[in-house]
Amino acid sequence: EIKKKKTHCGKVFVEFRSEELLVLSPTASGTMCEILDEKKKKKDEKAREKELKKLKALEKAKKLEELKAKQEKGGTNASQKKKSHKRDDASEENPEDFVDPETPLGERKRLSSQMAKQYSPASVEKSWYAWWEKSDLFKADAKSSKPPFAIVLPPPNVTGVLHIGHALTVAIEDTLIRWKRMSGYNALWVPGLDHAGIATQTVVEKKLALKKLTRQDLTREEFLNEVWKWKDENACTILTQLRRLGASLDWSREVSSD
C-alpha cells in the first residue's frame, strides 16, 4: 500500500510503509515492479556469491587439514621404518669384526679396517689419550716465542671423587685451552689436587668409625698413614677420571697442596 507519493524534478518518490523507493516517472521505460525485481535479483546474487566463497574457503581448509594429516602420518611411518632398518642393521653386526687391534701403551691407536654402525665409546676412545700424553701434545714450551696463555684447573680436594660439576668445569676449561692452543698461543693448563686438610681428616675419622675406632685409638704415625693412604687412593682415582675426560692438561707441571 502506498503511503505517500510525491514528484520532484520529473521523478516520482513512492513510500511503502517505512521504506522510501525511487521510482522512475511514467514517461521512463519499465515499471516499479520491474525495478524492485531487479534490485532483489542483485541482492540474491550477491548473497549466493558470498555463500559460495564461504563454502570454497571451508572446502579448501578441509583439504589442507587432510593433506597435513596425511603428510604427518607418512613422515612418522617413514621415520619408524628408518629407525627399524637401522636397528636391524646394528643387530646383524658381528662385534668381532670391529675390534681394534691391540695398541701398545703410548703408541698411536691402531684402528679396525671397518667402522661399526653403532658408536662404542670404550673402543673408540681407548688408547688415544696415552698417545697424546706420550707425544707431549699438551705440554707448554717454556722457550716458545708464541704469546703465552695459562689457566689453572681448580684443584679438586681428595675427600671424594669427581662428580658431574667437576666434569662441567673440565669441559669448559678444556674447550678454552684447546681453542687458544689452536689459535697459536703457547697454552698451559696446570693440573693439581688439594689435600683438603681438616676435611680429609674428618672423612678418615668417619671411615675409622665404621670399624669402631677413633683417631685416639691409633698412634700419630698410624693415623697419618691412614690419611695418606686415603689421599693416595682418591688422588689416583681423580687423576684417572681427568684423563678419561680427555682433559688436555700439562701433566709435567702437576702440583699438589701437600
GROMACS .gro file of C-alpha atoms in nm:
model
  258
    1GLU     CA    1   0.000   0.000   0.000
    2ILE     CA    2   0.135   0.337  -0.098
    3LYS     CA    3   0.154   0.578   0.194
    4LYS     CA    4   0.289   0.883   0.014
    5LYS     CA    5   0.353   0.987  -0.339
    6LYS     CA    6   0.541   1.298  -0.444
    7THR     CA    7   0.706   1.431  -0.757
    8HIS     CA    8   1.042   1.608  -0.767
    9CYS     CA    9   1.246   1.707  -1.073
   10GLY     CA   10   1.036   1.490  -1.301
   11LYS     CA   11   1.074   1.179  -1.077
   12VAL     CA   12   0.820   1.013  -0.856
   13PHE     CA   13   0.905   0.916  -0.493
   14VAL     CA   14   0.682   0.645  -0.354
   15GLU     CA   15   0.692   0.543   0.017
   16PHE     CA   16   0.588   0.187   0.108
   17ARG     CA   17   0.542   0.157   0.482
   18SER     CA   18   0.878   0.265   0.635
   19GLU     CA   19   1.094   0.243   0.320
   20GLU     CA   20   1.126   0.509   0.053
   21LEU     CA   21   1.197   0.393  -0.301
   22LEU     CA   22   1.296   0.594  -0.601
   23VAL     CA   23   1.072   0.509  -0.899
   24LEU     CA   24   1.112   0.642  -1.248
   25SER     CA   25   0.839   0.864  -1.380
   26PRO     CA   26   0.574   0.707  -1.601
   27THR     CA   27   0.748   0.857  -1.903
   28ALA     CA   28   1.055   0.637  -1.843
   29SER     CA   29   1.065   0.274  -1.955
   30GLY     CA   30   0.980  -0.005  -1.715
   31THR     CA   31   0.752  -0.021  -1.420
   32MET     CA   32   0.800  -0.001  -1.045
   33CYS     CA   33   0.765  -0.380  -1.009
   34GLU     CA   34   1.040  -0.443  -1.262
   35ILE     CA   35   1.277  -0.214  -1.071
   36LEU     CA   36   1.202  -0.389  -0.742
   37ASP     CA   37   1.255  -0.730  -0.902
   38GLU     CA   38   1.591  -0.619  -1.042
   39LYS     CA   39   1.710  -0.499  -0.701
   40LYS     CA   40   1.602  -0.824  -0.539
   41LYS     CA   41   1.784  -1.029  -0.804
   42LYS     CA   42   2.107  -0.837  -0.747
   43LYS     CA   43   2.076  -0.877  -0.371
   44ASP     CA   44   2.011  -1.251  -0.402
   45GLU     CA   45   2.301  -1.288  -0.644
   46LYS     CA   46   2.541  -1.116  -0.402
   47ALA     CA   47   2.419  -1.339  -0.119
   48ARG     CA   48   2.480  -1.651  -0.333
   49GLU     CA   49   2.830  -1.532  -0.426
   50LYS     CA   50   2.910  -1.469  -0.060
   51GLU     CA   51   2.782  -1.814   0.037
   52LEU     CA   52   2.985  -1.977  -0.241
   53LYS     CA   53   3.301  -1.804  -0.120
   54LYS     CA   54   3.241  -1.933   0.233
   55LEU     CA   55   3.188  -2.287   0.104
   56LYS     CA   56   3.504  -2.272  -0.107
   57ALA     CA   57   3.706  -2.143   0.190
   58LEU     CA   58   3.576  -2.423   0.414
   59GLU     CA   59   3.645  -2.683   0.147
   60LYS     CA   60   3.998  -2.552   0.096
   61ALA     CA   61   4.068  -2.555   0.471
   62LYS     CA   62   3.939  -2.912   0.497
   63LYS     CA   63   4.164  -3.028   0.212
   64LEU     CA   64   4.465  -2.860   0.371
   65GLU     CA   65   4.397  -3.033   0.704
   66GLU     CA   66   4.363  -3.371   0.531
   67LEU     CA   67   4.687  -3.315   0.338
   68LYS     CA   68   4.872  -3.211   0.655
   69ALA     CA   69   4.746  -3.514   0.846
   70LYS     CA   70   4.847  -3.741   0.558
   71GLN     CA   71   5.197  -3.591   0.543
   72GLU     CA   72   5.244  -3.623   0.920
   73LYS     CA   73   5.130  -3.983   0.914
   74GLY     CA   74   5.353  -4.061   0.618
   75GLY     CA   75   5.653  -3.888   0.784
   76THR     CA   76   5.604  -4.082   1.107
   77ASN     CA   77   5.582  -4.412   0.923
   78ALA     CA   78   5.892  -4.332   0.722
   79SER     CA   79   6.082  -4.234   1.036
   80GLN     CA   80   5.976  -4.552   1.214
   81LYS     CA   81   6.077  -4.763   0.916
   82LYS     CA   82   6.415  -4.588   0.902
   83LYS     CA   83   6.479  -4.644   1.275
   84SER     CA   84   6.369  -5.005   1.246
   85HIS     CA   85   6.603  -5.053   0.950
   86LYS     CA   86   6.894  -4.906   1.149
   87ARG     CA   87   6.821  -5.133   1.445
   88ASP     CA   88   6.810  -5.435   1.215
   89ASP     CA   89   7.143  -5.338   1.059
   90ALA     CA   90   7.301  -5.286   1.400
   91SER     CA   91   7.166  -5.615   1.536
   92GLU     CA   92   7.309  -5.801   1.238
   93GLU     CA   93   7.660  -5.668   1.308
   94ASN     CA   94   7.923  -5.905   1.436
   95PRO     CA   95   8.108  -5.717   1.715
   96GLU     CA   96   8.425  -5.917   1.648
   97ASP     CA   97   8.450  -5.757   1.302
   98PHE     CA   98   8.502  -5.415   1.459
   99VAL     CA   99   8.750  -5.489   1.738
  100ASP     CA  100   9.055  -5.264   1.703
  101PRO     CA  101   9.394  -5.435   1.708
  102GLU     CA  102   9.569  -5.410   2.045
  103THR     CA  103   9.766  -5.085   2.069
  104PRO     CA  104  10.083  -5.078   2.282
  105LEU     CA  105  10.061  -4.813   2.556
  106GLY     CA  106  10.166  -4.472   2.430
  107GLU     CA  107  10.156  -4.558   2.059
  108ARG     CA  108   9.916  -4.419   1.802
  109LYS     CA  109   9.588  -4.609   1.808
  110ARG     CA  110   9.561  -4.896   1.563
  111LEU     CA  111   9.220  -4.891   1.401
  112SER     CA  112   8.998  -5.168   1.271
  113SER     CA  113   8.955  -5.196   0.894
  114GLN     CA  114   8.579  -5.148   0.938
  115MET     CA  115   8.372  -4.893   1.128
  116ALA     CA  116   8.077  -5.012   1.333
  117LYS     CA  117   7.732  -4.864   1.270
  118GLN     CA  118   7.685  -4.815   1.645
  119TYR     CA  119   7.914  -4.584   1.843
  120SER     CA  120   8.109  -4.759   2.117
  121PRO     CA  121   8.289  -4.503   2.340
  122ALA     CA  122   8.502  -4.766   2.515
  123SER     CA  123   8.656  -4.897   2.192
  124VAL     CA  124   8.673  -4.561   2.009
  125GLU     CA  125   8.836  -4.365   2.292
  126LYS     CA  126   9.071  -4.641   2.406
  127SER     CA  127   9.448  -4.574   2.367
  128TRP     CA  128   9.418  -4.220   2.227
  129TYR     CA  129   9.493  -4.031   2.549
  130ALA     CA  130   9.805  -4.234   2.629
  131TRP     CA  131   9.943  -4.144   2.285
  132TRP     CA  132   9.855  -3.774   2.327
  133GLU     CA  133  10.032  -3.769   2.664
  134LYS     CA  134  10.342  -3.953   2.542
  135SER     CA  135  10.364  -3.722   2.238
  136ASP     CA  136  10.364  -3.412   2.468
  137LEU     CA  137  10.073  -3.265   2.276
  138PHE     CA  138   9.954  -3.077   2.585
  139LYS     CA  139  10.295  -2.965   2.709
  140ALA     CA  140  10.373  -2.592   2.705
  141ASP     CA  141  10.718  -2.489   2.579
  142ALA     CA  142  10.897  -2.250   2.816
  143LYS     CA  143  11.121  -2.129   2.530
  144SER     CA  144  10.838  -2.070   2.283
  145SER     CA  145  10.808  -1.730   2.114
  146LYS     CA  146  10.430  -1.769   2.091
  147PRO     CA  147  10.214  -1.545   2.312
  148PRO     CA  148  10.154  -1.719   2.647
  149PHE     CA  149   9.816  -1.823   2.779
  150ALA     CA  150   9.783  -2.009   3.109
  151ILE     CA  151   9.498  -2.127   3.329
  152VAL     CA  152   9.485  -2.344   3.641
  153LEU     CA  153   9.250  -2.634   3.700
  154PRO     CA  154   9.057  -2.556   4.020
  155PRO     CA  155   9.222  -2.830   4.233
  156PRO     CA  156   8.965  -3.089   4.341
  157ASN     CA  157   9.014  -3.200   4.700
  158VAL     CA  158   9.079  -3.562   4.782
  159THR     CA  159   8.784  -3.606   5.018
  160GLY     CA  160   8.599  -3.776   4.732
  161VAL     CA  161   8.599  -3.844   4.360
  162LEU     CA  162   8.493  -3.615   4.074
  163HIS     CA  163   8.122  -3.557   4.013
  164ILE     CA  164   7.920  -3.403   3.728
  165GLY     CA  165   8.004  -3.049   3.843
  166HIS     CA  166   8.376  -3.120   3.801
  167ALA     CA  167   8.307  -3.268   3.457
  168LEU     CA  168   8.129  -2.947   3.351
  169THR     CA  169   8.418  -2.725   3.467
  170VAL     CA  170   8.675  -2.951   3.299
  171ALA     CA  171   8.478  -2.949   2.972
  172ILE     CA  172   8.458  -2.567   2.969
  173GLU     CA  173   8.828  -2.515   3.052
  174ASP     CA  174   8.935  -2.785   2.807
  175THR     CA  175   8.740  -2.614   2.528
  176LEU     CA  176   8.905  -2.281   2.615
  177ILE     CA  177   9.263  -2.414   2.632
  178ARG     CA  178   9.230  -2.616   2.310
  179TRP     CA  179   9.090  -2.312   2.128
  180LYS     CA  180   9.382  -2.098   2.246
  181ARG     CA  181   9.630  -2.371   2.152
  182MET     CA  182   9.485  -2.392   1.800
  183SER     CA  183   9.485  -2.011   1.777
  184GLY     CA  184   9.864  -2.001   1.802
  185TYR     CA  185   9.917  -1.947   2.175
  186ASN     CA  186  10.171  -2.125   2.395
  187ALA     CA  187   9.885  -2.261   2.605
  188LEU     CA  188   9.937  -2.405   2.952
  189TRP     CA  189   9.672  -2.576   3.163
  190VAL     CA  190   9.809  -2.660   3.506
  191PRO     CA  191   9.664  -2.967   3.684
  192GLY     CA  192   9.665  -3.020   4.057
  193LEU     CA  193   9.499  -3.156   4.371
  194ASP     CA  194   9.411  -3.021   4.712
  195HIS     CA  195   9.473  -3.248   5.013
  196ALA     CA  196   9.185  -3.060   5.188
  197GLY     CA  197   9.345  -3.072   5.534
  198ILE     CA  198   9.083  -3.091   5.808
  199ALA     CA  199   8.814  -3.204   5.561
  200THR     CA  200   9.023  -3.510   5.470
  201GLN     CA  201   9.093  -3.580   5.837
  202THR     CA  202   8.718  -3.575   5.907
  203VAL     CA  203   8.649  -3.821   5.624
  204VAL     CA  204   8.920  -4.058   5.750
  205GLU     CA  205   8.782  -4.039   6.105
  206LYS     CA  206   8.436  -4.135   5.972
  207LYS     CA  207   8.597  -4.427   5.792
  208LEU     CA  208   8.763  -4.539   6.119
  209ALA     CA  209   8.429  -4.504   6.299
  210LEU     CA  210   8.288  -4.779   6.076
  211LYS     CA  211   8.548  -5.007   6.236
  212LYS     CA  212   8.452  -4.884   6.584
  213LEU     CA  213   8.778  -4.687   6.609
  214THR     CA  214   8.872  -4.325   6.677
  215ARG     CA  215   9.195  -4.145   6.598
  216GLN     CA  216   9.282  -4.160   6.966
  217ASP     CA  217   9.294  -4.539   6.933
  218LEU     CA  218   9.586  -4.503   6.690
  219THR     CA  219   9.929  -4.357   6.728
  220ARG     CA  220  10.006  -4.034   6.546
  221GLU     CA  221  10.206  -4.219   6.281
  222GLU     CA  222   9.933  -4.479   6.231
  223PHE     CA  223   9.665  -4.213   6.191
  224LEU     CA  224   9.879  -4.015   5.944
  225ASN     CA  225   9.938  -4.333   5.744
  226GLU     CA  226   9.560  -4.381   5.720
  227VAL     CA  227   9.520  -4.022   5.598
  228TRP     CA  228   9.794  -4.057   5.336
  229LYS     CA  229   9.655  -4.390   5.223
  230TRP     CA  230   9.314  -4.228   5.170
  231LYS     CA  231   9.473  -3.934   4.989
  232ASP     CA  232   9.677  -4.156   4.753
  233GLU     CA  233   9.380  -4.377   4.663
  234ASN     CA  234   9.146  -4.088   4.587
  235ALA     CA  235   9.416  -3.888   4.409
  236CYS     CA  236   9.480  -4.182   4.176
  237THR     CA  237   9.106  -4.209   4.102
  238ILE     CA  238   9.072  -3.835   4.037
  239LEU     CA  239   9.372  -3.822   3.801
  240THR     CA  240   9.237  -4.123   3.611
  241GLN     CA  241   8.898  -3.952   3.581
  242LEU     CA  242   9.061  -3.637   3.439
  243ARG     CA  243   9.242  -3.844   3.178
  244ARG     CA  244   8.923  -4.033   3.090
  245LEU     CA  245   8.751  -3.696   3.037
  246GLY     CA  246   9.019  -3.617   2.778
  247ALA     CA  247   9.140  -3.306   2.963
  248SER     CA  248   9.441  -3.159   2.777
  249LEU     CA  249   9.640  -3.086   3.094
  250ASP     CA  250  10.018  -3.044   3.108
  251TRP     CA  251  10.092  -3.332   3.346
  252SER     CA  252  10.460  -3.241   3.369
  253ARG     CA  253  10.352  -2.946   3.586
  254GLU     CA  254  10.115  -3.130   3.818
  255VAL     CA  255  10.104  -2.972   4.165
  256SER     CA  256   9.951  -3.059   4.500
  257SER     CA  257   9.882  -2.862   4.814
  258ASP     CA  258  10.060  -3.126   5.031
   0.00000   0.00000   0.00000
